[in-house]
Amino acid sequence: MSVALVMSSPVDFTRLYRAEVGRVWRVVTRLGVGSGEVEDAVQDVFIIAHRKLDTLRPGVAPGLWLTGIAVKVAHDYRRRAKRKPTGPLEPATRVADLGIAPDELAARRDAMGLALRLLDQLEATQREVFVLAEFEQLSAPEIAELMSSPLNTVYSRLRLARARFNELVALEGA
């Protein structure tokens, strides 16, 4: 995790991009951006980040800052997709080949596809806090700050999202 990359001096944007592009890709994918738009969404996140680089406060983890931008971009992409559906969107289930056996790679892709289908059934704000807490391992206070939401609201959404996700998993197994 790149949270250790805390900026205290001017930001080297190329270094920031290389360190955080994987996280941004995961976040927009898990937040429901369709596979045909993931690359565009990631690019949008970094364009916005470059434009707003001066708003990155010293001592703030840039990964957390970029995650906040990614959440907003993913939200915009999902909203646009609802207004202008172009057909069923397949979730982006790309998994990097790290020398993994083909059967293991296929199992990971299937698991990711299932997880994304289940996430699609969560209410949007619940999905956001669930992804940030469970997949990105952010704390509730970090999520609250990122989403400009009261901490108790984050805890409530997370509790509801976990319950609903577990219910969907149980239904899937039945």
PDB file of C-alpha atoms in Angstrom:
ATOM      1  CA  MET A   1       0.000   0.000   0.000  1.00  0.00           C
ATOM      2  CA  SER A   2       1.351   3.414  -0.899  1.00  0.00           C
ATOM      3  CA  VAL A   3       0.006   5.340   2.069  1.00  0.00           C
ATOM      4  CA  ALA A   4       3.631   5.716   3.156  1.00  0.00           C
ATOM      5  CA  LEU A   5       4.122   8.070   0.207  1.00  0.00           C
ATOM      6  CA  VAL A   6       3.300  11.283   2.108  1.00  0.00           C
ATOM      7  CA  MET A   7       4.093  14.515   0.381  1.00  0.00           C
ATOM      8  CA  SER A   8       5.987  17.185   2.268  1.00  0.00           C
ATOM      9  CA  SER A   9       7.623  18.803  -0.755  1.00  0.00           C
ATOM     10  CA  PRO A  10       6.520  19.623  -4.305  1.00  0.00           C
ATOM     11  CA  VAL A  11       4.891  16.641  -5.965  1.00  0.00           C
ATOM     12  CA  ASP A  12       6.644  14.701  -8.709  1.00  0.00           C
ATOM     13  CA  PHE A  13       3.542  13.921 -10.757  1.00  0.00           C
ATOM     14  CA  THR A  14       5.172  11.105 -12.742  1.00  0.00           C
ATOM     15  CA  ARG A  15       6.225   9.387  -9.524  1.00  0.00           C
ATOM     16  CA  LEU A  16       2.769   9.911  -8.054  1.00  0.00           C
ATOM     17  CA  TYR A  17       1.138   8.413 -11.156  1.00  0.00           C
ATOM     18  CA  ARG A  18       3.383   5.338 -11.134  1.00  0.00           C
ATOM     19  CA  ALA A  19       2.846   4.775  -7.407  1.00  0.00           C
ATOM     20  CA  GLU A  20      -0.938   5.178  -7.459  1.00  0.00           C
ATOM     21  CA  VAL A  21      -2.306   4.160 -10.871  1.00  0.00           C
ATOM     22  CA  GLY A  22      -3.012   0.619  -9.665  1.00  0.00           C
ATOM     23  CA  ARG A  23      -5.016   1.855  -6.693  1.00  0.00           C
ATOM     24  CA  VAL A  24      -7.016   4.278  -8.852  1.00  0.00           C
ATOM     25  CA  TRP A  25      -7.726   1.494 -11.380  1.00  0.00           C
ATOM     26  CA  ARG A  26      -8.980  -0.808  -8.590  1.00  0.00           C
ATOM     27  CA  VAL A  27     -11.164   1.866  -7.020  1.00  0.00           C
ATOM     28  CA  VAL A  28     -12.961   2.936 -10.200  1.00  0.00           C
ATOM     29  CA  THR A  29     -13.432  -0.691 -11.240  1.00  0.00           C
ATOM     30  CA  ARG A  30     -14.825  -1.728  -7.879  1.00  0.00           C
ATOM     31  CA  LEU A  31     -17.084   1.306  -7.768  1.00  0.00           C
ATOM     32  CA  GLY A  32     -18.871   0.164 -10.900  1.00  0.00           C
ATOM     33  CA  VAL A  33     -17.264   1.891 -13.858  1.00  0.00           C
ATOM     34  CA  GLY A  34     -17.844  -0.368 -16.865  1.00  0.00           C
ATOM     35  CA  SER A  35     -14.893  -2.123 -18.475  1.00  0.00           C
ATOM     36  CA  GLY A  36     -15.134   0.034 -21.600  1.00  0.00           C
ATOM     37  CA  GLU A  37     -14.722   3.193 -19.539  1.00  0.00           C
ATOM     38  CA  VAL A  38     -12.195   2.260 -16.850  1.00  0.00           C
ATOM     39  CA  GLU A  39      -9.190   3.599 -18.745  1.00  0.00           C
ATOM     40  CA  ASP A  40     -10.998   6.885 -19.424  1.00  0.00           C
ATOM     41  CA  ALA A  41     -12.039   7.171 -15.775  1.00  0.00           C
ATOM     42  CA  VAL A  42      -8.476   6.560 -14.570  1.00  0.00           C
ATOM     43  CA  GLN A  43      -7.206   9.157 -17.015  1.00  0.00           C
ATOM     44  CA  ASP A  44      -9.848  11.617 -15.776  1.00  0.00           C
ATOM     45  CA  VAL A  45      -8.738  11.059 -12.176  1.00  0.00           C
ATOM     46  CA  PHE A  46      -5.151  11.933 -13.031  1.00  0.00           C
ATOM     47  CA  ILE A  47      -6.137  14.918 -15.180  1.00  0.00           C
ATOM     48  CA  ILE A  48      -8.148  16.303 -12.266  1.00  0.00           C
ATOM     49  CA  ALA A  49      -5.317  15.481  -9.863  1.00  0.00           C
ATOM     50  CA  HIS A  50      -2.792  17.283 -12.050  1.00  0.00           C
ATOM     51  CA  ARG A  51      -5.053  20.309 -12.262  1.00  0.00           C
ATOM     52  CA  LYS A  52      -5.646  20.336  -8.493  1.00  0.00           C
ATOM     53  CA  LEU A  53      -2.135  19.351  -7.415  1.00  0.00           C
ATOM     54  CA  ASP A  54      -1.814  22.547  -5.415  1.00  0.00           C
ATOM     55  CA  THR A  55      -4.710  21.408  -3.166  1.00  0.00           C
ATOM     56  CA  LEU A  56      -2.728  18.402  -1.895  1.00  0.00           C
ATOM     57  CA  ARG A  57      -1.864  19.437   1.638  1.00  0.00           C
ATOM     58  CA  PRO A  58       1.586  18.619   3.041  1.00  0.00           C
ATOM     59  CA  GLY A  59       1.479  15.546   5.254  1.00  0.00           C
ATOM     60  CA  VAL A  60      -1.545  14.078   3.448  1.00  0.00           C
ATOM     61  CA  ALA A  61      -1.153  10.674   1.822  1.00  0.00           C
ATOM     62  CA  PRO A  62      -1.577  11.249  -1.919  1.00  0.00           C
ATOM     63  CA  GLY A  63      -3.145   7.799  -2.307  1.00  0.00           C
ATOM     64  CA  LEU A  64      -5.984   8.854  -0.041  1.00  0.00           C
ATOM     65  CA  TRP A  65      -6.334  12.164  -1.892  1.00  0.00           C
ATOM     66  CA  LEU A  66      -6.440  10.370  -5.266  1.00  0.00           C
ATOM     67  CA  THR A  67      -8.938   7.844  -3.910  1.00  0.00           C
ATOM     68  CA  GLY A  68     -11.260  10.727  -3.068  1.00  0.00           C
ATOM     69  CA  ILE A  69     -10.995  12.006  -6.618  1.00  0.00           C
ATOM     70  CA  ALA A  70     -11.538   8.461  -7.957  1.00  0.00           C
ATOM     71  CA  VAL A  71     -14.729   8.063  -5.898  1.00  0.00           C
ATOM     72  CA  LYS A  72     -16.150  11.263  -7.391  1.00  0.00           C
ATOM     73  CA  VAL A  73     -15.126  10.334 -10.941  1.00  0.00           C
ATOM     74  CA  ALA A  74     -16.618   6.836 -10.596  1.00  0.00           C
ATOM     75  CA  HIS A  75     -19.841   8.361  -9.276  1.00  0.00           C
ATOM     76  CA  ASP A  76     -20.035  10.635 -12.330  1.00  0.00           C
ATOM     77  CA  TYR A  77     -19.411   7.726 -14.718  1.00  0.00           C
ATOM     78  CA  ARG A  78     -22.118   5.607 -13.062  1.00  0.00           C
ATOM     79  CA  ARG A  79     -24.591   8.512 -13.185  1.00  0.00           C
ATOM     80  CA  ARG A  80     -23.883   9.079 -16.895  1.00  0.00           C
ATOM     81  CA  ALA A  81     -24.255   5.364 -17.632  1.00  0.00           C
ATOM     82  CA  LYS A  82     -27.714   5.361 -16.008  1.00  0.00           C
ATOM     83  CA  ARG A  83     -28.852   8.330 -18.101  1.00  0.00           C
ATOM     84  CA  LYS A  84     -27.460   7.010 -21.366  1.00  0.00           C
ATOM     85  CA  PRO A  85     -27.356   3.206 -21.227  1.00  0.00           C
ATOM     86  CA  THR A  86     -25.549   1.667 -24.171  1.00  0.00           C
ATOM     87  CA  GLY A  87     -26.316  -1.926 -23.327  1.00  0.00           C
ATOM     88  CA  PRO A  88     -25.124  -4.200 -20.570  1.00  0.00           C
ATOM     89  CA  LEU A  89     -21.726  -3.209 -19.253  1.00  0.00           C
ATOM     90  CA  GLU A  90     -19.361  -5.942 -18.261  1.00  0.00           C
ATOM     91  CA  PRO A  91     -17.299  -5.186 -15.177  1.00  0.00           C
ATOM     92  CA  ALA A  92     -13.591  -4.757 -15.696  1.00  0.00           C
ATOM     93  CA  THR A  93     -12.131  -7.966 -14.295  1.00  0.00           C
ATOM     94  CA  ARG A  94      -8.591  -7.567 -15.516  1.00  0.00           C
ATOM     95  CA  VAL A  95      -6.141  -9.242 -13.173  1.00  0.00           C
ATOM     96  CA  ALA A  96      -2.440  -8.658 -13.690  1.00  0.00           C
ATOM     97  CA  ASP A  97      -0.539 -11.780 -14.725  1.00  0.00           C
ATOM     98  CA  LEU A  98       2.112 -12.149 -12.073  1.00  0.00           C
ATOM     99  CA  GLY A  99       3.319 -15.582 -13.144  1.00  0.00           C
ATOM    100  CA  ILE A 100       0.106 -17.150 -11.860  1.00  0.00           C
ATOM    101  CA  ALA A 101      -1.054 -20.483 -13.229  1.00  0.00           C
ATOM    102  CA  PRO A 102      -3.852 -20.131 -15.794  1.00  0.00           C
ATOM    103  CA  ASP A 103      -6.399 -21.986 -13.645  1.00  0.00           C
ATOM    104  CA  GLU A 104      -5.621 -19.731 -10.652  1.00  0.00           C
ATOM    105  CA  LEU A 105      -5.889 -16.654 -12.889  1.00  0.00           C
ATOM    106  CA  ALA A 106      -9.274 -17.859 -14.162  1.00  0.00           C
ATOM    107  CA  ALA A 107     -10.484 -18.495 -10.606  1.00  0.00           C
ATOM    108  CA  ARG A 108      -9.425 -14.978  -9.585  1.00  0.00           C
ATOM    109  CA  ARG A 109     -11.214 -13.453 -12.564  1.00  0.00           C
ATOM    110  CA  ASP A 110     -14.367 -15.421 -11.743  1.00  0.00           C
ATOM    111  CA  ALA A 111     -14.214 -14.344  -8.093  1.00  0.00           C
ATOM    112  CA  MET A 112     -13.714 -10.713  -9.095  1.00  0.00           C
ATOM    113  CA  GLY A 113     -16.606 -10.922 -11.540  1.00  0.00           C
ATOM    114  CA  LEU A 114     -18.857 -12.353  -8.813  1.00  0.00           C
ATOM    115  CA  ALA A 115     -17.764  -9.707  -6.313  1.00  0.00           C
ATOM    116  CA  LEU A 116     -18.458  -6.923  -8.829  1.00  0.00           C
ATOM    117  CA  ARG A 117     -21.898  -8.359  -9.656  1.00  0.00           C
ATOM    118  CA  LEU A 118     -22.735  -8.437  -5.952  1.00  0.00           C
ATOM    119  CA  LEU A 119     -21.378  -4.918  -5.453  1.00  0.00           C
ATOM    120  CA  ASP A 120     -23.635  -3.739  -8.295  1.00  0.00           C
ATOM    121  CA  GLN A 121     -26.605  -4.694  -6.129  1.00  0.00           C
ATOM    122  CA  LEU A 122     -25.599  -2.396  -3.273  1.00  0.00           C
ATOM    123  CA  GLU A 123     -26.937   1.134  -2.995  1.00  0.00           C
ATOM    124  CA  ALA A 124     -24.286   3.548  -4.364  1.00  0.00           C
ATOM    125  CA  THR A 125     -23.238   5.213  -1.105  1.00  0.00           C
ATOM    126  CA  GLN A 126     -23.106   1.838   0.660  1.00  0.00           C
ATOM    127  CA  ARG A 127     -21.019   0.424  -2.172  1.00  0.00           C
ATOM    128  CA  GLU A 128     -18.564   3.303  -1.897  1.00  0.00           C
ATOM    129  CA  VAL A 129     -17.935   2.878   1.826  1.00  0.00           C
ATOM    130  CA  PHE A 130     -17.835  -0.923   1.488  1.00  0.00           C
ATOM    131  CA  VAL A 131     -15.221  -0.809  -1.277  1.00  0.00           C
ATOM    132  CA  LEU A 132     -13.120   1.756   0.551  1.00  0.00           C
ATOM    133  CA  ALA A 133     -13.250  -0.160   3.844  1.00  0.00           C
ATOM    134  CA  GLU A 134     -13.090  -3.775   2.693  1.00  0.00           C
ATOM    135  CA  PHE A 135     -11.016  -3.589  -0.478  1.00  0.00           C
ATOM    136  CA  GLU A 136      -8.898  -0.480   0.017  1.00  0.00           C
ATOM    137  CA  GLN A 137      -8.556  -1.014   3.788  1.00  0.00           C
ATOM    138  CA  LEU A 138      -9.345   2.593   4.714  1.00  0.00           C
ATOM    139  CA  SER A 139     -10.549   3.358   8.204  1.00  0.00           C
ATOM    140  CA  ALA A 140     -13.993   4.831   8.836  1.00  0.00           C
ATOM    141  CA  PRO A 141     -12.501   8.223   9.820  1.00  0.00           C
ATOM    142  CA  GLU A 142     -10.500   8.276   6.559  1.00  0.00           C
ATOM    143  CA  ILE A 143     -13.637   7.415   4.571  1.00  0.00           C
ATOM    144  CA  ALA A 144     -15.630  10.091   6.389  1.00  0.00           C
ATOM    145  CA  GLU A 145     -13.007  12.695   5.536  1.00  0.00           C
ATOM    146  CA  LEU A 146     -12.739  11.496   1.952  1.00  0.00           C
ATOM    147  CA  MET A 147     -16.489  11.572   1.388  1.00  0.00           C
ATOM    148  CA  SER A 148     -17.159  14.658   3.533  1.00  0.00           C
ATOM    149  CA  SER A 149     -19.671  12.618   5.509  1.00  0.00           C
ATOM    150  CA  PRO A 150     -20.291  12.410   9.235  1.00  0.00           C
ATOM    151  CA  LEU A 151     -18.409   9.505  10.809  1.00  0.00           C
ATOM    152  CA  ASN A 152     -21.599   7.901  12.146  1.00  0.00           C
ATOM    153  CA  THR A 153     -23.092   7.989   8.644  1.00  0.00           C
ATOM    154  CA  VAL A 154     -20.063   6.082   7.343  1.00  0.00           C
ATOM    155  CA  TYR A 155     -20.395   3.488  10.117  1.00  0.00           C
ATOM    156  CA  SER A 156     -24.110   3.101   9.379  1.00  0.00           C
ATOM    157  CA  ARG A 157     -23.612   2.723   5.628  1.00  0.00           C
ATOM    158  CA  LEU A 158     -20.796   0.251   6.187  1.00  0.00           C
ATOM    159  CA  ARG A 159     -22.885  -1.852   8.575  1.00  0.00           C
ATOM    160  CA  LEU A 160     -25.799  -1.915   6.101  1.00  0.00           C
ATOM    161  CA  ALA A 161     -23.489  -2.672   3.166  1.00  0.00           C
ATOM    162  CA  ARG A 162     -21.799  -5.568   4.983  1.00  0.00           C
ATOM    163  CA  ALA A 163     -25.164  -7.041   5.950  1.00  0.00           C
ATOM    164  CA  ARG A 164     -26.525  -6.741   2.402  1.00  0.00           C
ATOM    165  CA  PHE A 165     -23.321  -8.093   0.831  1.00  0.00           C
ATOM    166  CA  ASN A 166     -23.356 -11.106   3.175  1.00  0.00           C
ATOM    167  CA  GLU A 167     -27.025 -11.666   2.335  1.00  0.00           C
ATOM    168  CA  LEU A 168     -26.202 -11.592  -1.396  1.00  0.00           C
ATOM    169  CA  VAL A 169     -23.319 -14.019  -0.903  1.00  0.00           C
ATOM    170  CA  ALA A 170     -25.651 -16.399   0.929  1.00  0.00           C
ATOM    171  CA  LEU A 171     -28.225 -16.151  -1.870  1.00  0.00           C
ATOM    172  CA  GLU A 172     -25.503 -16.804  -4.457  1.00  0.00           C
ATOM    173  CA  GLY A 173     -24.456 -19.972  -2.629  1.00  0.00           C
ATOM    174  CA  ALA A 174     -28.029 -21.249  -2.300  1.00  0.00           C
TER     175      ALA A 174
END
